[in-house]
Coordinates of C-alpha atoms in Angstrom, one line a residue:
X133 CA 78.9 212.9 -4.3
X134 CA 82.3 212.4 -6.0
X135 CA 80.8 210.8 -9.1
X136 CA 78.9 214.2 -8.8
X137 CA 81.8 216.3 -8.4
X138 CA 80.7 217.5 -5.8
X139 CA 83.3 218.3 -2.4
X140 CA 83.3 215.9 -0.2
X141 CA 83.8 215.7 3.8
X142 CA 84.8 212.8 6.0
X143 CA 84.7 213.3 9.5
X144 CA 85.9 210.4 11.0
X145 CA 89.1 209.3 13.5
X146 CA 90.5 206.9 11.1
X147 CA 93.2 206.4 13.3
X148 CA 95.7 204.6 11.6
X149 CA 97.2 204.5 8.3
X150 CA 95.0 201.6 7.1
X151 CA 91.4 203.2 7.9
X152 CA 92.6 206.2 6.0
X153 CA 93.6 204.0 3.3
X154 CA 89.9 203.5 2.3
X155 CA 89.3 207.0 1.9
X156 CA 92.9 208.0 -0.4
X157 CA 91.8 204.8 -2.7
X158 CA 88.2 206.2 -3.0
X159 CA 90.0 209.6 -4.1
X160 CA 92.1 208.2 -5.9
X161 CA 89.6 206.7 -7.9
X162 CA 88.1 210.2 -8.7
X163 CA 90.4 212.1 -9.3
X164 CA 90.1 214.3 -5.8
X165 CA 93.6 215.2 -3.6
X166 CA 93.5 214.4 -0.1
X167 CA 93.6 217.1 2.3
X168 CA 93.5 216.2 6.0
X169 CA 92.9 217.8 9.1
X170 CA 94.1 217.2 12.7
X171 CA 92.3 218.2 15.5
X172 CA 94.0 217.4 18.5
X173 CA 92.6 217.6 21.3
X174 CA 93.2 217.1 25.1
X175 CA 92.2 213.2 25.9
X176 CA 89.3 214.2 29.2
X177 CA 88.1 216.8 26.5
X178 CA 87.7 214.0 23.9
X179 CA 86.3 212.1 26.8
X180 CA 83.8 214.2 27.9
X181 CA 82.3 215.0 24.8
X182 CA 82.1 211.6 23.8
X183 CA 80.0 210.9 26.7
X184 CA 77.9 214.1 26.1
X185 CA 76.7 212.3 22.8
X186 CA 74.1 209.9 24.2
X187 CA 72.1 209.3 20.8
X188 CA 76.5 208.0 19.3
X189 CA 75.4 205.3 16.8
X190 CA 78.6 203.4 18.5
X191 CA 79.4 204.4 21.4
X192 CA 77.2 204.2 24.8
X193 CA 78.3 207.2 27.6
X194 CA 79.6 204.9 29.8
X195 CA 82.0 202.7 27.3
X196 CA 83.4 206.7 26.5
X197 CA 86.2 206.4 28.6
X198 CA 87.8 202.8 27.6
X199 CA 86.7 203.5 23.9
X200 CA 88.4 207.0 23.6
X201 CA 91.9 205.5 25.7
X202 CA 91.8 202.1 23.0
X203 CA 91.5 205.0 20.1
X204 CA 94.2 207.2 21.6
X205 CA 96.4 204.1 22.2
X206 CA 96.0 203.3 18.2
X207 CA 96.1 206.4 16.9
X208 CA 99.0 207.1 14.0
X209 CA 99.4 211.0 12.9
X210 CA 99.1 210.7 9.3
X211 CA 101.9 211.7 7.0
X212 CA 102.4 213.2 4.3
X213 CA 103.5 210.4 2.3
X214 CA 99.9 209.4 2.7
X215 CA 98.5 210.8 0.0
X216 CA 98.1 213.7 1.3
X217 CA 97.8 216.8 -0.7
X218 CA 97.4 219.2 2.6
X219 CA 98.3 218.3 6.4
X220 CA 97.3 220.9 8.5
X221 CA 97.1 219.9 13.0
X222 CA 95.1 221.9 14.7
X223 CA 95.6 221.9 18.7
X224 CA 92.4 222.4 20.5
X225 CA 93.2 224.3 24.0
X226 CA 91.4 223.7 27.1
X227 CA 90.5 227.1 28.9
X228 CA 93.0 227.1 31.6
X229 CA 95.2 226.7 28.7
X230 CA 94.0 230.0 26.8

């Protein structure tokens, strides 16, 4: 799609610097900046839709729980100094919260 020209979407945790690293190299390479959106979210939210997803390539319904605390528990906010053209976080409310 790059080679293309085309725009390009990665949805994805990448939750620390170096799994992000992949994707600013592959950028890099052609020519594209690196905008980056946060969507932070409450963790039983993250939870619970995790586990609503029982065709997840990854991730089995029951597993949710441990998988989703091991990602929170590695997860690095990116930085600006990433590479990033445009850092933009997002918090996602739960209804009580609204």
């Amino acid at each position: 799609a790059m080679a293309s020209g085309l725009c390009v979407i990665v949805d994805r945790c990448n939750f620390d610097f170096s799994q992000r690293q992949v994707w600013y190299d592959l950028a890099a390479e052609h020519h594209y900046p690196v905008d980056c959106l946060v969507l932070s979210v409450p963790l039983p939210i993250c939870i619970q839709r995790c586990q609503q997803r029982p065709s997840h390539e990854s991730i089995q319904p029951k597993e949710a729980p441990r998988i989703v605390n091991m990602v929170k528990a590695q997860w690095e906010m990116p930085r600006r100094d990433e590479q990033i053209k445009y850092l933009r976080t997002f918090r996602i409310l739960t209804s009580s919260q609204q």
